[in-house]
C-alpha cells in the first residue's frame, strides 16, 4: 500500500475488523466468510423527470451476510452513494445486529441522488421503481431482506415501499414486515422515529455512569451538565440533542451543512430546527454565534462530540484538533481508523457507531415483530395491568390509612403503552450492549479501544452462529 493510498470506507471497515480478529480464536476461513459481502445488486433504471427529460438512476442493495434471515439495513438517498459505501454500511449492519442480539443479517441500500434536487413526485417514482426492482430479484420481503430509513429517507419513503411491495404481492399476509420505519398508521411502531437518537443517548449515558471511565477522562459521572456538540440536525442528530438536553446536558453547538452555531448556555434543538425551517439555515440563530466553517464545530472544547451526519468527517487531517473527551459515533463511520490511532494517543474515548447507533435497528426489529404478530404492543395487557395496579394500590391505601397524590397514582397505576415497551426494550438493549463491550475491553489489556472490543463481540457472535449452522464441516 503506497503512502498516498486513501482507504475506502469498506477498506476502513475491513481494517477495523482485522485489528479485532487478532483477539479472537477463529480460523482465517471463517473470518473471511464473515467479512465478505455475500450479494451485491447494482441496478440502473430510468425515470421521467417533471420537465419531461429521462434520467438514469444508479442504485444498490447489498446483502452482506445471510447467517441470519432476513437481512436488514437502511436505504440511503445521497449523491455520494457508491458500491463501496453501500458494502461498508451493509457490513456494519451485520456487526451491529450481532452485538445487540437482533437476529438479522446485515444489508444496506443506496440510491445515488440528492433528494433536495427532486420533487416529491419524482422521489416517489424513484422509490417505487427501486422497490419493484428489488421485488423482481427477490431482494425484499419480510423473510428475505427488510429495508429501513437512513440518510435522506424517512417514513414517507418507507410508506411508498410497503405500498409498492404489497401491491406486487397480493394476499401476502405479512407484507407490512417488508420494510420498517413506516408511519404508525401504515404498520409502524411508536418510538421508531426517535429510536436511533434515544439509543445514542442511552449508550453514552451508560458510559458516563461508569465512574472508572469518567475518572480516567477527568470527568464526573453522569450526563447532567456535560457539554455536547452535535454535527447534523437530521433524524438522528435532532433526537440525540433532545434527549441530552432533557437529561440536563448542554448542547453548546450544532452543525449543519450550511454552517455551525455556538451558545455556551445551550441550544434548544426544536427552536433551532424551526429557525432553520423559517430561514433556510441554522445560521444567525438568536443568541448564538455563527462559526465560520461547519467543521469548526468538530474542534470545539466539549465533553461529548456527536457526529450524526456522514462518514469520514473525523480523519487523519483533523483528529489532532478534536478537543472532546468522548466521541459518540451516531453516524455510520464518522471516524476513520487513522483518527482512532490519534484518539488513543490523546486519551479520547470513542464510543463506536457499530453498536451506539443500533437503536434504529433494534426498534425496527420490534416493528417487524409487531407486523408479524399483527397486534399492537400493550393491546392485550395494558388494561389488565391498570386494573390490577388500581386494586393493589387501593389495598395498600386501606391498610396503611394513607393516600398517594394524583401524580403518583397515575404513575403507579399506568399500564405500559406501545411506546413505553419500545423505549424499555431499547434501554435494556443499549445498556446491556455497552456493558458487554466494556467488559470485553477491560478484560483484555491488549485490546486498544472500544471499537476493537465491539468488533470482537460481533465477530464471536457471527462466527458462533456459522459454526452452529454447521456449514464449515
Ligand atoms: P438525515 O438525512 O435525517 O440527517 C442528516 C443531516 O446531516 C441532514 O440534516 C444533513 O443536512 C446534515 N449534514 C450533511 N452533511 C453535513 C455536514 N457536512 N455537516 C453538518 N451536517 C451535515 O439522516 P439520519 O437518518 O439522521 O442519518 C445520519 C447518520 O446516522 C448516517 O450516517 C446514518 O447512516 C446514521 N444512522 C441513521 C439511522 C436512522 O435510524 N435514521 C440509524 C443508524 C445510523
PDB file of C-alpha atoms and ligand atoms in Angstrom, residues 76-77 89 93 96 108 115-116 148-154 192-193 195-197 230-238 254-259 276 294-295 298 307-311 313 329-334 353 356-361 364, ligand 1:
ATOM      1  CA  UNK A  76     -29.777   6.000   1.765  1.00  0.00           C
ATOM      2  CA  UNK A  77     -30.509   8.798  -0.714  1.00  0.00           C
ATOM      3  CA  UNK A  89     -22.622   0.119   5.542  1.00  0.00           C
ATOM      4  CA  UNK A  93     -25.196  -3.709   9.873  1.00  0.00           C
ATOM      5  CA  UNK A  96     -24.347  -4.091  14.729  1.00  0.00           C
ATOM      6  CA  UNK A 108     -27.885  -1.735   3.027  1.00  0.00           C
ATOM      7  CA  UNK A 115     -33.181  14.259  -2.708  1.00  0.00           C
ATOM      8  CA  UNK A 116     -33.245  18.062  -2.420  1.00  0.00           C
ATOM      9  CA  UNK A 148     -35.462   0.895   6.753  1.00  0.00           C
ATOM     10  CA  UNK A 149     -34.779   4.654   6.703  1.00  0.00           C
ATOM     11  CA  UNK A 150     -31.259   6.044   6.576  1.00  0.00           C
ATOM     12  CA  UNK A 151     -29.611   9.278   5.472  1.00  0.00           C
ATOM     13  CA  UNK A 152     -32.027  11.196   3.210  1.00  0.00           C
ATOM     14  CA  UNK A 153     -35.019   8.907   3.724  1.00  0.00           C
ATOM     15  CA  UNK A 154     -37.781   8.645   6.329  1.00  0.00           C
ATOM     16  CA  UNK A 192     -39.154   4.198  15.871  1.00  0.00           C
ATOM     17  CA  UNK A 193     -38.623   7.780  14.713  1.00  0.00           C
ATOM     18  CA  UNK A 195     -35.061   5.329  18.304  1.00  0.00           C
ATOM     19  CA  UNK A 196     -31.550   5.889  16.951  1.00  0.00           C
ATOM     20  CA  UNK A 197     -31.095   9.187  18.813  1.00  0.00           C
ATOM     21  CA  UNK A 230     -23.686  17.667  17.540  1.00  0.00           C
ATOM     22  CA  UNK A 231     -22.992  17.557  13.803  1.00  0.00           C
ATOM     23  CA  UNK A 232     -26.124  17.006  11.671  1.00  0.00           C
ATOM     24  CA  UNK A 233     -29.619  18.053  12.751  1.00  0.00           C
ATOM     25  CA  UNK A 234     -31.413  15.295  10.852  1.00  0.00           C
ATOM     26  CA  UNK A 235     -33.371  12.432  12.344  1.00  0.00           C
ATOM     27  CA  UNK A 236     -30.519  11.050  14.466  1.00  0.00           C
ATOM     28  CA  UNK A 237     -28.861  14.335  15.468  1.00  0.00           C
ATOM     29  CA  UNK A 238     -32.124  16.060  16.334  1.00  0.00           C
ATOM     30  CA  UNK A 254     -24.941  22.360  16.338  1.00  0.00           C
ATOM     31  CA  UNK A 255     -23.540  21.967  12.831  1.00  0.00           C
ATOM     32  CA  UNK A 256     -25.445  21.559   9.586  1.00  0.00           C
ATOM     33  CA  UNK A 257     -24.028  21.507   6.092  1.00  0.00           C
ATOM     34  CA  UNK A 258     -24.511  25.276   5.678  1.00  0.00           C
ATOM     35  CA  UNK A 259     -22.614  26.173   8.876  1.00  0.00           C
ATOM     36  CA  UNK A 276     -33.878  26.615  10.011  1.00  0.00           C
ATOM     37  CA  UNK A 294     -19.313  23.847   9.762  1.00  0.00           C
ATOM     38  CA  UNK A 295     -16.313  21.600  10.527  1.00  0.00           C
ATOM     39  CA  UNK A 298     -15.911  19.293  15.495  1.00  0.00           C
ATOM     40  CA  UNK A 307     -21.073  13.299  14.666  1.00  0.00           C
ATOM     41  CA  UNK A 308     -24.546  12.482  13.294  1.00  0.00           C
ATOM     42  CA  UNK A 309     -24.224  13.295   9.582  1.00  0.00           C
ATOM     43  CA  UNK A 310     -21.990  11.213   7.323  1.00  0.00           C
ATOM     44  CA  UNK A 311     -18.833   9.094   7.271  1.00  0.00           C
ATOM     45  CA  UNK A 313     -15.683  13.510   8.874  1.00  0.00           C
ATOM     46  CA  UNK A 329     -20.489   7.905  16.784  1.00  0.00           C
ATOM     47  CA  UNK A 330     -24.155   8.437  15.957  1.00  0.00           C
ATOM     48  CA  UNK A 331     -23.453   8.421  12.197  1.00  0.00           C
ATOM     49  CA  UNK A 332     -22.016   5.362  10.491  1.00  0.00           C
ATOM     50  CA  UNK A 333     -18.240   5.506  10.058  1.00  0.00           C
ATOM     51  CA  UNK A 334     -17.686   9.177  11.030  1.00  0.00           C
ATOM     52  CA  UNK A 353     -21.089   3.505  15.663  1.00  0.00           C
ATOM     53  CA  UNK A 356     -24.064   3.108  19.525  1.00  0.00           C
ATOM     54  CA  UNK A 357     -26.446   3.804  16.638  1.00  0.00           C
ATOM     55  CA  UNK A 358     -28.093   0.370  16.889  1.00  0.00           C
ATOM     56  CA  UNK A 359     -31.242   1.894  18.405  1.00  0.00           C
ATOM     57  CA  UNK A 360     -32.790   2.208  14.947  1.00  0.00           C
ATOM     58  CA  UNK A 361     -32.344  -1.428  14.021  1.00  0.00           C
ATOM     59  CA  UNK A 364     -37.007  -1.856  13.649  1.00  0.00           C
TER      60      UNK A 364
HETATM   61  P1  LIG B   1     -30.840  12.635   7.901  1.00  0.00           P
HETATM   62  O1  LIG B   1     -30.833  12.750   6.437  1.00  0.00           O
HETATM   63  O2  LIG B   1     -32.143  12.661   8.628  1.00  0.00           O
HETATM   64  O3  LIG B   1     -29.913  13.764   8.576  1.00  0.00           O
HETATM   65  C1  LIG B   1     -28.587  14.019   8.267  1.00  0.00           C
HETATM   66  C2  LIG B   1     -28.337  15.506   8.477  1.00  0.00           C
HETATM   67  O4  LIG B   1     -26.932  15.779   8.353  1.00  0.00           O
HETATM   68  C3  LIG B   1     -29.054  16.369   7.433  1.00  0.00           C
HETATM   69  O5  LIG B   1     -29.820  17.361   8.095  1.00  0.00           O
HETATM   70  C4  LIG B   1     -27.898  16.977   6.615  1.00  0.00           C
HETATM   71  O6  LIG B   1     -28.195  18.261   6.120  1.00  0.00           O
HETATM   72  C5  LIG B   1     -26.779  17.006   7.645  1.00  0.00           C
HETATM   73  N1  LIG B   1     -25.446  17.092   7.060  1.00  0.00           N
HETATM   74  C6  LIG B   1     -24.993  16.580   5.908  1.00  0.00           C
HETATM   75  N2  LIG B   1     -23.699  16.884   5.714  1.00  0.00           N
HETATM   76  C7  LIG B   1     -23.309  17.609   6.786  1.00  0.00           C
HETATM   77  C8  LIG B   1     -22.089  18.231   7.168  1.00  0.00           C
HETATM   78  N3  LIG B   1     -21.008  18.124   6.419  1.00  0.00           N
HETATM   79  N4  LIG B   1     -22.045  18.922   8.320  1.00  0.00           N
HETATM   80  C9  LIG B   1     -23.144  19.029   9.095  1.00  0.00           C
HETATM   81  N5  LIG B   1     -24.340  18.448   8.785  1.00  0.00           N
HETATM   82  C10 LIG B   1     -24.426  17.757   7.642  1.00  0.00           C
HETATM   83  O7  LIG B   1     -30.048  11.276   8.208  1.00  0.00           O
HETATM   84  P2  LIG B   1     -30.071  10.402   9.533  1.00  0.00           P
HETATM   85  O8  LIG B   1     -31.086   9.325   9.367  1.00  0.00           O
HETATM   86  O9  LIG B   1     -30.127  11.294  10.719  1.00  0.00           O
HETATM   87  O10 LIG B   1     -28.644   9.702   9.442  1.00  0.00           O
HETATM   88  C11 LIG B   1     -27.451  10.340   9.866  1.00  0.00           C
HETATM   89  C12 LIG B   1     -26.381   9.291  10.091  1.00  0.00           C
HETATM   90  O11 LIG B   1     -26.843   8.337  11.050  1.00  0.00           O
HETATM   91  C13 LIG B   1     -25.988   8.474   8.857  1.00  0.00           C
HETATM   92  O12 LIG B   1     -24.621   8.153   8.953  1.00  0.00           O
HETATM   93  C14 LIG B   1     -26.811   7.216   9.009  1.00  0.00           C
HETATM   94  O13 LIG B   1     -26.241   6.111   8.316  1.00  0.00           O
HETATM   95  C15 LIG B   1     -26.760   7.033  10.504  1.00  0.00           C
HETATM   96  N6  LIG B   1     -27.823   6.186  11.036  1.00  0.00           N
HETATM   97  C16 LIG B   1     -29.139   6.501  10.860  1.00  0.00           C
HETATM   98  C17 LIG B   1     -30.119   5.677  11.414  1.00  0.00           C
HETATM   99  C18 LIG B   1     -31.595   6.017  11.338  1.00  0.00           C
HETATM  100  O14 LIG B   1     -32.384   5.347  12.008  1.00  0.00           O
HETATM  101  N7  LIG B   1     -32.013   7.036  10.615  1.00  0.00           N
HETATM  102  C19 LIG B   1     -29.752   4.515  12.110  1.00  0.00           C
HETATM  103  C20 LIG B   1     -28.400   4.223  12.274  1.00  0.00           C
HETATM  104  C21 LIG B   1     -27.452   5.072  11.738  1.00  0.00           C
END
